């Protein structure tokens, strides 16, 4: 029995992974898709099609603008009905296209398939960029940027993130069970681009079936499967790096500062598709779950499918949901509209019934320190929140508020039900504004 | 007993020492600055552009500031300061803040139930506050807390209302409003457009029954150049403001006087 790997702090919330035994299903073609042009961090893609244009599946709809950006591809064939805006999960309006499907789902001329063992790393990287691949774990950071570290940073370990520590979500779990070989290929391609040989796949040991399947698929490929003790937020980049390699990312630093690159298993599978099949990223596996749903499950949705359609596919609701969350219960965003489209980083849609929600009464901090024990970044959220309430943002910056990953462990652990994460977010926004103001001067 | 004597003697000696040091080495106070310090209001609102009233008084004495810059100073006090400084009287037109939104809970739709921290800037971080109109007043009181004069009231139906008689126009609320819907306007202007959304009228109507729908009726009712349109939103030309009667032309009630707003919004 090997030592169980984990990070410091964290919590163990209920898992609620009811959809883990439901195989990934292919949803039927929809009449319209609402395709956002900004499905990633960075500059929004620039629309290269006009109203009335006929497009085919996989055709470029929006081109990347700048280095930190990603192109957007058509999820099916049809006509561009309008250029508009749509509501994103964060509540902001983002530019989007309405694509009316023609029902044929005709594919555009695919990019030529590549033999990744022969292709040069530069060509592979170009393909990753052209396929519009972004981190599918949540942040949607353009993958090609992560694959282009500055020359003074040497990356020697690629960590595949199959942890899926977020309660209720099962998309990555199903993906590992059903597409293990592609995940391994994607990892090998990434390793070739970066010129490294150490690939570690981190999986929590509450998914023994995925561990077994991945071990089998990884045999002889150089990918080492690493079992981790169940602990939230193990899937957070810095926590996973520590659990797997024992390396600590310095405050304000990036994984590349300790020679690591963390990639979601979904992203690896998308890279394999892009390189081996020439298929751009226009669909992803998303979990639709929650007690109000008739049949929770996992679907391979095309981007631009609205939440309303996804819920309809899950059999509709048997009771009125009180809260709808894009993502999981810990880090997801509550949304107030069902006209939000599924994007490249939508890992789940979670519906909560009225009985599952609590209206908290916020009480003063009693200095019990549970938040400190649970903070995986080693911060002091309770004391920080008191300072933030008094608008002492400069002090908060000194106390490393910018290290907060907004995982929500502190708020989960707080017996006084303090909205600690919201305080941290406020302080981070204020500190960022102050930094911008300083830089402007 | 000994300790009492020792302490008394120590106190006397150090008091004497401090007195001597101040007498021979202390900075001679500027009598002009002293007098000005008596005259400035002492609210430290920062509306003059200086760090506080003391800094303003100092700047006045050194000739770096104008007497009319303080928003809360009475006319007679400004005259007095002008006389003290020997400059010509420079009065600034009295300004008042206006929260350009009529979207209280009776008129505007809320899309979500927000139960986070009771502050507009915090609410903005959670899906933009959950109000249908992304330009509407969140009514959680960031402006009211920032106001040093207590001139902003948050009504029970979640809208900020400015009491013009208390407002001095320092502009603190303008900078804290995360929706950027508070404007400084001349106190003499009778009517204001209580809507800030640049969207099309039809879209605004879906969220708010009191929005400016861009019908231009006020532009036609007012004399030329008194009301203008900026996109789909009517705007008062504050250099040549229309009379209070033009408000009658507005079908939604977005164009109103501040007094009507104070009365009409449920308290």
XYZ file of C-alpha atoms in Angstrom:
708
model
C 0.000 0.000 0.000
C 1.557 3.237 -1.102
C 1.173 6.418 0.886
C -1.972 8.284 -0.070
C -1.092 11.581 -1.657
C -2.907 14.799 -0.772
C -2.388 18.498 -0.165
C -2.705 20.590 2.963
C -6.138 21.820 4.108
C -9.323 21.338 2.160
C -12.634 19.798 3.056
C -14.652 16.721 2.207
C -18.127 17.763 1.088
C -20.797 15.282 0.092
C -19.994 13.812 -3.299
C -23.438 13.609 -4.877
C -22.054 12.044 -8.068
C -25.347 10.458 -9.051
C -24.585 10.533 -12.773
C -21.301 8.601 -12.581
C -22.811 5.358 -13.814
C -24.641 7.020 -16.722
C -22.720 6.652 -19.969
C -22.041 9.683 -22.137
C -24.948 10.136 -24.547
C -25.115 11.903 -27.873
C -27.870 14.530 -27.859
C -30.078 14.965 -30.951
C -29.407 17.865 -33.315
C -31.068 21.104 -32.245
C -32.782 23.678 -34.419
C -30.633 26.571 -33.256
C -27.363 26.999 -31.444
C -26.317 30.142 -29.590
C -22.569 30.157 -30.113
C -20.651 32.626 -27.930
C -17.574 34.209 -29.485
C -15.852 34.398 -26.151
C -15.606 30.972 -24.598
C -12.153 31.541 -23.170
C -10.102 33.903 -21.072
C -8.629 36.662 -23.206
C -9.787 38.665 -26.178
C -13.101 37.557 -27.745
C -12.892 35.920 -31.165
C -13.699 38.176 -34.110
C -16.650 36.992 -36.190
C -15.589 36.067 -39.733
C -19.080 35.146 -40.917
C -21.982 37.482 -41.609
C -25.709 37.215 -41.145
C -27.185 34.835 -43.720
C -23.938 32.963 -44.371
C -24.105 29.216 -44.908
C -21.653 27.384 -42.667
C -20.607 23.782 -42.170
C -19.752 21.884 -39.026
C -16.260 22.685 -37.859
C -15.971 25.820 -39.956
C -14.316 28.794 -38.272
C -16.947 31.280 -37.081
C -14.655 33.536 -35.138
C -10.920 34.062 -35.430
C -8.630 34.435 -32.447
C -7.634 38.017 -31.797
C -4.175 38.189 -30.327
C -2.118 35.570 -28.545
C -4.373 35.007 -25.523
C -7.493 34.149 -27.498
C -9.017 31.180 -29.296
C -11.017 30.643 -32.474
C -14.631 29.444 -32.352
C -15.971 26.766 -34.707
C -19.465 25.954 -35.956
C -21.130 23.148 -33.940
C -23.210 22.033 -36.949
C -24.063 23.061 -40.499
C -26.666 25.734 -41.146
C -27.265 29.426 -41.595
C -26.054 32.282 -39.416
C -29.333 33.848 -38.436
C -27.978 36.764 -36.453
C -25.005 38.328 -34.740
C -26.075 39.224 -31.243
C -25.042 39.058 -27.615
C -25.894 36.472 -25.030
C -25.738 36.183 -21.297
C -22.667 34.382 -19.960
C -22.565 32.457 -16.672
C -20.848 35.409 -14.984
C -23.773 37.697 -15.795
C -21.905 39.638 -18.467
C -23.169 40.047 -22.002
C -20.853 38.369 -24.509
C -20.940 38.557 -28.310
C -22.571 35.502 -29.849
C -23.905 34.079 -33.100
C -27.250 32.400 -33.646
C -26.763 29.388 -35.888
C -29.910 27.859 -37.376
C -29.225 24.214 -38.121
C -30.162 22.848 -41.576
C -30.495 19.349 -40.151
C -27.801 17.888 -42.410
C -24.919 18.337 -40.013
C -22.551 18.410 -42.990
C -18.909 18.625 -42.000
C -16.562 21.199 -43.441
C -13.305 20.042 -45.006
C -11.438 18.826 -41.902
C -7.930 19.892 -41.106
C -5.565 17.142 -42.328
C -4.955 14.395 -39.784
C -1.424 14.416 -38.424
C 0.847 11.652 -37.246
C 1.858 13.126 -33.929
C 4.918 10.919 -33.605
C 6.343 12.421 -36.807
C 5.029 16.007 -36.677
C 7.235 18.734 -35.269
C 6.259 20.293 -31.916
C 5.748 23.645 -33.660
C 3.236 22.128 -36.097
C 1.421 20.386 -33.278
C 1.198 23.636 -31.373
C -0.226 25.409 -34.406
C -2.863 22.702 -34.671
C -3.821 23.095 -30.986
C -4.267 26.818 -31.583
C -6.211 26.357 -34.821
C -8.583 23.855 -33.209
C -9.547 26.463 -30.620
C -8.556 24.304 -27.695
C -8.900 25.855 -24.264
C -8.671 24.407 -20.770
C -11.852 22.430 -20.308
C -11.580 22.204 -16.548
C -13.141 25.569 -15.886
C -10.926 28.576 -16.458
C -10.925 28.145 -20.259
C -7.401 29.441 -20.629
C -6.205 29.031 -24.234
C -4.114 25.849 -24.208
C -1.584 27.076 -26.745
C -0.539 29.834 -24.320
C 0.130 27.229 -21.646
C 2.130 25.230 -24.190
C 4.344 28.232 -24.951
C 6.309 28.886 -21.767
C 8.957 31.608 -21.891
C 12.410 30.171 -22.701
C 13.700 30.661 -19.156
C 11.029 28.346 -17.721
C 11.697 24.668 -18.199
C 8.688 22.431 -17.826
C 9.584 18.859 -16.904
C 6.334 17.385 -15.568
C 2.951 17.213 -17.270
C 0.146 16.544 -14.836
C -3.155 15.336 -16.195
C -6.051 16.386 -14.057
C -8.587 13.601 -13.703
C -9.380 14.480 -10.118
C -12.832 15.967 -10.595
C -13.041 16.897 -6.933
C -16.067 19.123 -7.469
C -19.129 17.408 -6.004
C -21.926 16.256 -8.338
C -19.876 16.481 -11.557
C -19.045 13.271 -13.388
C -18.100 14.433 -16.896
C -14.354 13.819 -16.525
C -14.991 10.497 -14.792
C -17.099 9.258 -17.701
C -14.605 10.617 -20.193
C -11.798 8.637 -18.561
C -13.895 5.470 -18.645
C -14.954 5.880 -22.257
C -12.048 7.620 -23.948
C -9.012 6.494 -21.988
C -6.895 5.852 -25.077
C -7.528 9.357 -26.482
C -6.640 10.959 -23.162
C -3.331 9.093 -23.155
C -2.647 10.102 -26.778
C -3.467 13.731 -25.993
C -1.087 13.631 -23.067
C 1.657 12.141 -25.229
C 1.121 14.862 -27.839
C 1.359 17.548 -25.148
C 4.514 15.925 -23.815
C 6.001 15.931 -27.325
C 5.199 19.628 -27.766
C 6.921 20.470 -24.491
C 9.719 17.947 -24.945
C 9.208 16.255 -21.603
C 8.890 12.631 -20.579
C 7.241 12.628 -17.138
C 3.454 12.441 -17.402
C 1.392 11.883 -14.269
C -2.359 11.403 -14.235
C -3.941 12.302 -10.916
C -7.214 10.543 -10.013
C -8.950 10.522 -6.647
C -9.494 7.051 -5.245
C -13.279 7.415 -5.216
C -13.116 6.472 -8.922
C -11.540 2.988 -8.782
C -13.051 2.039 -12.141
C -11.438 5.047 -13.845
C -8.116 4.258 -12.175
C -8.250 0.694 -13.484
C -9.237 1.729 -17.018
C -6.633 4.482 -17.211
C -3.911 2.174 -15.830
C -4.695 -0.300 -18.563
C -4.750 2.346 -21.307
C -1.583 3.963 -20.011
C 0.423 0.741 -19.892
C 3.606 1.238 -21.843
C 2.785 4.848 -22.790
C 4.854 6.552 -20.120
C 1.808 7.924 -18.339
C 1.900 7.184 -14.638
C -1.499 6.936 -12.924
C -1.407 8.367 -9.440
C -4.140 7.700 -6.830
C -5.028 10.552 -4.534
C -6.932 10.663 -1.264
C -10.349 12.238 -1.745
C -10.159 15.843 -0.678
C -11.634 18.999 -2.145
C -10.063 21.050 -3.903
C -7.570 18.427 -5.063
C -8.323 19.332 -8.684
C -7.095 22.884 -8.223
C -3.869 23.353 -10.136
C -1.560 24.255 -7.261
C -3.031 21.650 -4.910
C -2.699 18.920 -7.501
C 0.918 19.843 -8.206
C 1.693 19.611 -4.497
C -0.150 16.343 -4.021
C 1.519 14.697 -7.002
C 5.042 16.128 -7.015
C 5.469 17.793 -3.619
C 6.412 21.050 -5.381
C 4.978 24.280 -4.049
C 4.013 27.021 -6.482
C 5.271 30.299 -4.986
C 2.795 33.002 -4.020
C 1.643 34.822 -7.138
C 3.463 32.290 -9.307
C 2.339 29.913 -12.016
C 2.751 26.127 -12.316
C 5.559 26.721 -14.810
C 7.569 28.347 -12.025
C 7.976 24.870 -10.541
C 8.321 23.165 -13.912
C 4.789 21.805 -14.093
C 1.919 22.007 -16.523
C -1.529 20.880 -15.456
C -4.046 19.857 -18.046
C -7.576 18.581 -17.720
C -8.264 15.113 -19.155
C -10.943 16.639 -21.375
C -8.395 19.009 -22.845
C -6.063 16.078 -23.537
C -8.840 14.230 -25.371
C -9.599 17.377 -27.394
C -5.928 17.661 -28.362
C -5.954 14.054 -29.542
C -9.078 14.780 -31.642
C -7.544 17.909 -33.126
C -4.262 16.277 -34.075
C -5.284 12.726 -35.032
C -8.673 13.520 -36.598
C -8.323 17.211 -37.490
C -11.439 17.930 -35.486
C -11.752 21.348 -33.877
C -13.219 21.824 -30.415
C -16.959 22.333 -30.796
C -18.339 19.792 -28.382
C -17.679 18.745 -24.841
C -18.965 16.363 -22.203
C -21.133 18.098 -19.644
C -22.904 16.660 -16.623
C -26.515 17.717 -16.153
C -27.509 16.751 -12.651
C -29.478 17.648 -9.548
C -32.386 16.247 -7.567
C -35.098 18.193 -9.447
C -34.145 16.472 -12.709
C -35.946 13.371 -13.939
C -32.888 11.682 -15.450
C -29.491 13.215 -14.654
C -26.690 12.193 -16.962
C -23.680 13.105 -19.076
C -23.993 14.323 -22.629
C -21.575 15.231 -25.385
C -23.080 18.649 -26.024
C -22.150 20.896 -28.908
C -21.203 24.358 -27.764
C -24.088 26.741 -28.134
C -26.662 24.340 -26.679
C -28.630 26.413 -24.191
C -29.149 25.320 -20.597
C -32.870 25.073 -21.322
C -32.253 22.466 -24.051
C -29.833 20.556 -21.835
C -32.381 20.362 -19.032
C -35.049 19.251 -21.479
C -32.718 16.464 -22.563
C -32.288 15.334 -18.970
C -35.996 14.592 -18.890
C -37.026 17.995 -17.633
C -37.714 18.749 -14.004
C -40.044 16.956 -11.619
C -40.027 19.818 -9.130
C -39.213 23.491 -9.455
C -35.477 24.108 -9.079
C -34.616 26.892 -6.646
C -31.126 27.450 -7.960
C -29.355 26.678 -11.207
C -25.591 26.571 -11.240
C -23.184 26.533 -14.162
C -20.467 24.171 -12.930
C -20.425 22.393 -9.594
C -21.813 23.390 -6.206
C -18.505 24.599 -4.780
C -17.053 26.750 -7.556
C -19.903 27.047 -10.038
C -21.758 30.238 -10.818
C -25.448 30.593 -10.022
C -27.272 31.727 -13.132
C -30.667 33.358 -13.474
C -31.463 32.545 -17.079
C -31.734 29.332 -19.051
C -30.719 31.093 -22.262
C -27.077 30.724 -21.343
C -25.215 28.511 -23.823
C -22.938 25.623 -22.942
C -19.389 26.720 -23.648
C -16.031 24.984 -23.954
C -15.585 25.162 -20.176
C -19.097 24.273 -18.982
C -18.347 21.141 -16.996
C -21.781 20.812 -15.498
C -25.259 22.170 -15.031
C -26.535 21.639 -11.526
C -30.100 22.159 -10.359
C -30.846 22.465 -6.677
C -34.272 21.980 -5.129
C -35.693 24.334 -2.576
C -35.009 22.004 0.337
C -31.325 21.813 -0.570
C -30.757 25.527 -0.157
C -30.258 27.316 3.115
C -30.667 31.007 3.682
C -27.738 31.864 5.873
C -27.779 34.442 8.574
C -24.325 36.023 8.629
C -22.871 36.308 12.098
C -19.646 37.877 13.353
C -16.372 35.980 13.155
C -15.769 34.043 16.378
C -12.070 33.452 15.641
C -12.420 29.674 15.704
C -9.848 29.242 12.961
C -11.657 26.552 10.997
C -11.240 28.614 7.841
C -7.487 28.721 8.397
C -7.381 24.942 8.753
C -9.408 24.396 5.618
C -7.726 26.969 3.356
C -5.633 25.022 0.833
C -3.594 28.143 0.115
C -2.632 28.616 3.759
C -4.372 31.957 4.059
C -6.354 33.353 6.995
C -9.764 33.969 5.427
C -11.602 34.898 8.642
C -9.261 37.636 9.772
C -8.892 38.819 6.172
C -12.651 39.108 5.763
C -12.901 41.377 8.802
C -10.265 43.668 7.311
C -12.001 43.571 3.929
C -15.323 44.497 5.553
C -13.539 47.591 6.791
C -12.247 48.247 3.273
C -8.602 47.762 4.192
C -7.714 46.401 0.788
C -4.047 47.390 0.980
C -3.644 45.278 4.073
C -5.518 42.451 2.375
C -3.040 42.630 -0.500
C -0.171 42.424 1.963
C -1.832 39.377 3.492
C -1.837 37.628 0.107
C -5.506 37.921 -0.737
C -4.503 37.545 -4.402
C -3.499 33.930 -3.692
C -7.137 33.021 -3.019
C -8.398 30.436 -5.522
C -12.041 30.982 -4.496
C -12.515 27.281 -3.778
C -15.019 28.012 -1.034
C -13.543 25.734 1.653
C -13.437 28.572 4.180
C -17.073 29.502 3.702
C -18.006 25.808 3.845
C -16.198 25.395 7.152
C -17.332 28.649 8.755
C -19.751 28.057 11.654
C -20.781 31.726 11.558
C -21.898 31.375 7.897
C -19.748 34.268 6.816
C -19.664 34.955 3.046
C -15.892 34.664 3.013
C -15.440 33.946 -0.687
C -17.448 36.998 -1.664
C -15.257 39.122 0.588
C -12.157 37.660 -1.070
C -13.560 38.313 -4.523
C -14.323 41.904 -3.618
C -10.816 42.421 -2.256
C -9.271 40.793 -5.316
C -11.259 43.112 -7.576
C -10.218 46.148 -5.531
C -6.555 45.112 -5.447
C -6.580 44.511 -9.188
C -8.126 47.928 -9.789
C -5.513 49.531 -7.542
C -2.718 47.692 -9.373
C -4.067 48.847 -12.721
C -4.251 52.413 -11.411
C -0.654 52.177 -10.197
C 0.501 50.750 -13.521
C -1.330 53.512 -15.365
C 0.587 56.183 -13.495
C 3.591 59.549 48.822
C 7.025 59.539 47.253
C 5.607 58.312 43.984
C 3.059 61.138 43.943
C 5.775 63.717 44.427
C 8.065 62.120 41.833
C 5.315 61.978 39.254
C 4.200 65.559 39.902
C 7.743 66.867 39.579
C 8.378 64.829 36.427
C 5.140 66.140 34.925
C 5.951 69.730 35.708
C 9.504 69.488 34.390
C 8.523 67.788 31.124
C 5.614 70.227 30.672
C 8.012 73.104 31.054
C 10.447 71.502 28.629
C 7.757 71.001 25.986
C 6.558 74.578 26.480
C 10.099 75.938 26.014
C 10.761 73.838 22.934
C 7.514 74.990 21.328
C 8.265 78.605 22.197
C 11.736 78.642 20.683
C 11.699 75.958 18.024
C 8.010 75.389 17.166
C 6.667 76.319 13.727
C 5.025 79.709 13.800
C 1.408 79.053 12.821
C 0.187 80.863 9.788
C -2.557 83.140 11.148
C -4.334 83.096 7.791
C -4.353 79.316 7.770
C -5.688 79.255 11.330
C -8.564 81.521 10.356
C -9.328 79.514 7.239
C -9.340 76.334 9.266
C -12.122 77.829 11.343
C -14.153 78.574 8.239
C -13.926 75.299 6.295
C -16.831 72.953 7.036
C -14.834 70.121 8.579
C -16.721 67.292 6.877
C -13.590 66.039 5.083
C -15.649 64.951 2.104
C -12.886 65.554 -0.419
C -15.205 67.281 -2.873
C -12.702 70.115 -3.284
C -10.095 67.723 -4.608
C -7.839 67.884 -1.543
C -7.247 65.245 1.093
C -9.590 66.914 3.575
C -10.641 70.246 5.012
C -7.287 70.928 6.649
C -5.427 70.270 3.432
C -7.860 72.534 1.614
C -7.376 75.342 4.141
C -3.619 75.007 3.748
C -3.920 75.052 -0.030
C -6.133 78.151 0.176
C -3.620 79.943 2.355
C -0.838 79.079 -0.078
C -2.918 80.192 -3.032
C -3.047 76.693 -4.571
C -6.849 76.367 -4.313
C -9.824 78.453 -5.280
C -12.302 79.582 -2.628
C -15.283 78.264 -4.570
C -14.000 74.680 -4.843
C -15.652 73.435 -1.653
C -19.072 72.013 -2.502
C -20.580 72.298 0.944
C -19.499 75.809 1.854
C -22.241 78.417 2.172
C -22.207 81.478 -0.057
C -21.490 83.860 2.808
C -18.531 81.773 3.965
C -17.060 81.795 0.474
C -17.388 85.592 0.425
C -15.684 85.793 3.804
C -12.801 83.641 2.592
C -12.511 85.711 -0.558
C -12.299 88.838 1.592
C -9.644 87.209 3.779
C -7.568 86.185 0.795
C -8.222 89.432 -0.988
C -9.474 87.770 -4.155
C -12.616 88.327 -6.141
C -15.571 86.217 -5.172
C -15.730 82.945 -7.162
C -18.952 81.132 -6.483
C -19.536 77.712 -7.984
C -23.002 76.827 -9.122
C -24.473 74.540 -6.462
C -24.572 70.948 -7.653
C -26.542 67.961 -6.485
C -26.234 64.266 -7.200
C -29.000 62.485 -9.088
C -29.383 58.703 -9.159
C -30.435 58.249 -12.772
C -32.711 55.246 -12.359
C -36.382 54.768 -11.545
C -36.141 51.005 -11.477
C -37.256 50.230 -7.946
C -38.793 46.865 -7.107
C -42.237 48.128 -8.159
C -41.065 48.966 -11.664
C -38.002 46.886 -12.510
C -37.687 43.125 -12.702
C -35.229 41.252 -10.583
C -34.041 38.075 -12.268
C -32.455 36.507 -9.218
C -32.744 36.591 -5.477
C -29.463 37.971 -4.200
C -28.664 37.081 -0.608
C -24.997 37.929 -0.401
C -23.235 40.851 1.236
C -25.447 43.912 1.395
C -23.355 46.142 -0.826
C -23.700 47.112 -4.473
C -20.040 46.586 -5.315
C -20.126 43.099 -3.825
C -23.393 42.288 -5.560
C -21.851 43.269 -8.906
C -19.408 40.385 -8.509
C -22.250 37.851 -8.399
C -23.745 37.665 -11.889
C -23.920 41.455 -12.022
C -26.351 41.710 -9.117
C -29.184 39.771 -10.706
C -31.219 42.740 -11.835
C -32.769 42.446 -15.298
C -31.503 45.847 -16.385
C -27.735 45.852 -16.172
C -27.755 49.637 -15.807
C -30.280 49.764 -12.987
C -29.774 50.834 -9.369
C -29.098 47.799 -7.182
C -30.371 49.638 -4.138
C -27.921 48.083 -1.698
C -26.524 51.375 -0.522
C -22.866 51.716 -1.501
C -23.602 55.371 -2.303
C -25.544 56.020 0.893
C -22.674 54.699 2.991
C -20.149 56.773 1.064
C -22.140 60.013 1.482
C -20.614 62.113 4.270
C -23.758 64.225 4.498
C -26.397 61.516 4.829
C -28.110 62.855 1.730
C -28.840 59.499 0.087
C -31.649 57.327 1.283
C -32.184 53.707 0.288
C -35.896 53.173 0.015
C -37.545 49.947 1.146
C -38.188 49.031 -2.481
C -34.468 49.106 -3.239
C -33.637 52.334 -4.919
C -31.284 55.117 -3.924
C -32.873 58.555 -3.667
C -30.936 61.784 -3.184
C -32.311 64.475 -0.910
C -31.233 67.601 -2.790
C -31.492 69.835 0.249
C -28.836 67.758 2.031
C -26.641 67.039 -0.982
C -23.681 69.357 -1.455
C -22.456 67.810 -4.690
C -19.128 66.453 -3.414
C -19.319 63.545 -5.850
C -18.290 60.753 -3.485
C -21.322 58.682 -4.464
C -20.500 59.138 -8.158
C -17.206 57.324 -7.778
C -18.473 54.413 -5.664
C -21.540 53.510 -7.730
C -20.594 50.310 -9.586
C -23.315 50.978 -12.175
C -22.021 54.504 -12.824
C -25.537 55.937 -12.784
C -25.089 58.821 -10.349
C -24.591 62.192 -12.013
C -23.741 65.607 -10.604
C -26.219 68.145 -11.940
C -26.855 71.842 -11.262
C -29.265 72.222 -8.362
C -31.228 74.737 -10.412
C -32.216 72.170 -13.076
C -35.797 71.122 -12.310
C -36.125 67.818 -14.172
C -33.835 64.862 -14.763
C -33.945 61.677 -16.837
C -34.189 58.894 -14.258
C -32.883 56.176 -16.558
C -29.366 55.278 -17.656
C -29.871 52.387 -20.037
C -28.669 53.001 -23.595
C -30.542 49.917 -24.858
C -33.465 50.022 -27.267
C -36.851 50.941 -25.814
C -38.407 47.536 -26.452
C -35.661 45.715 -24.558
C -35.802 48.170 -21.675
C -39.556 47.686 -21.453
C -39.115 43.975 -20.825
C -37.178 44.717 -17.642
C -38.544 48.016 -16.367
C -41.831 49.865 -16.688
C -40.303 53.213 -15.722
C -37.456 53.286 -18.250
C -36.887 55.985 -20.855
C -38.124 54.316 -24.002
C -36.658 56.910 -26.333
C -40.037 58.137 -27.621
C -38.753 61.732 -28.016
C -41.970 63.217 -26.619
C -39.984 65.296 -24.150
C -37.708 66.561 -26.913
C -40.765 67.784 -28.793
C -42.458 69.224 -25.703
C -39.417 71.190 -24.602
C -38.065 74.251 -26.363
C -35.335 73.694 -28.903
C -32.036 72.420 -27.528
C -33.381 71.895 -24.006
C -33.752 68.132 -24.322
C -31.481 66.023 -26.509
C -31.309 62.367 -27.424
C -28.187 60.322 -26.876
C -28.969 57.121 -28.701
C -32.195 55.707 -27.253
C -31.936 57.752 -24.091
C -33.248 61.276 -23.581
C -30.873 63.707 -21.923
C -31.402 67.052 -20.255
C -29.204 69.812 -21.609
C -28.008 71.178 -18.293
C -26.669 74.357 -19.900
C -30.213 75.195 -20.955
C -32.532 73.048 -18.842
C -36.249 72.766 -19.585
C -38.914 73.712 -17.049
C -40.593 71.264 -14.700
C -43.703 71.108 -16.892
C -41.883 69.083 -19.576
C -42.042 66.074 -17.242
C -45.750 65.785 -18.050
C -44.835 64.715 -21.604
C -43.057 61.538 -20.447
C -45.255 58.443 -20.795
C -43.221 56.233 -18.463
C -42.275 58.711 -15.793
C -38.556 58.458 -16.415
C -38.424 62.238 -16.778
C -39.317 63.672 -13.395
C -38.365 66.302 -10.864
C -36.326 65.289 -7.863
C -39.193 66.345 -5.599
C -41.628 64.034 -7.375
C -39.147 61.181 -7.074
C -38.847 61.766 -3.348
C -42.609 61.721 -2.946
C -43.510 58.955 -5.344
C -41.053 56.254 -4.369
C -42.493 54.213 -1.582
C -40.640 54.974 1.645
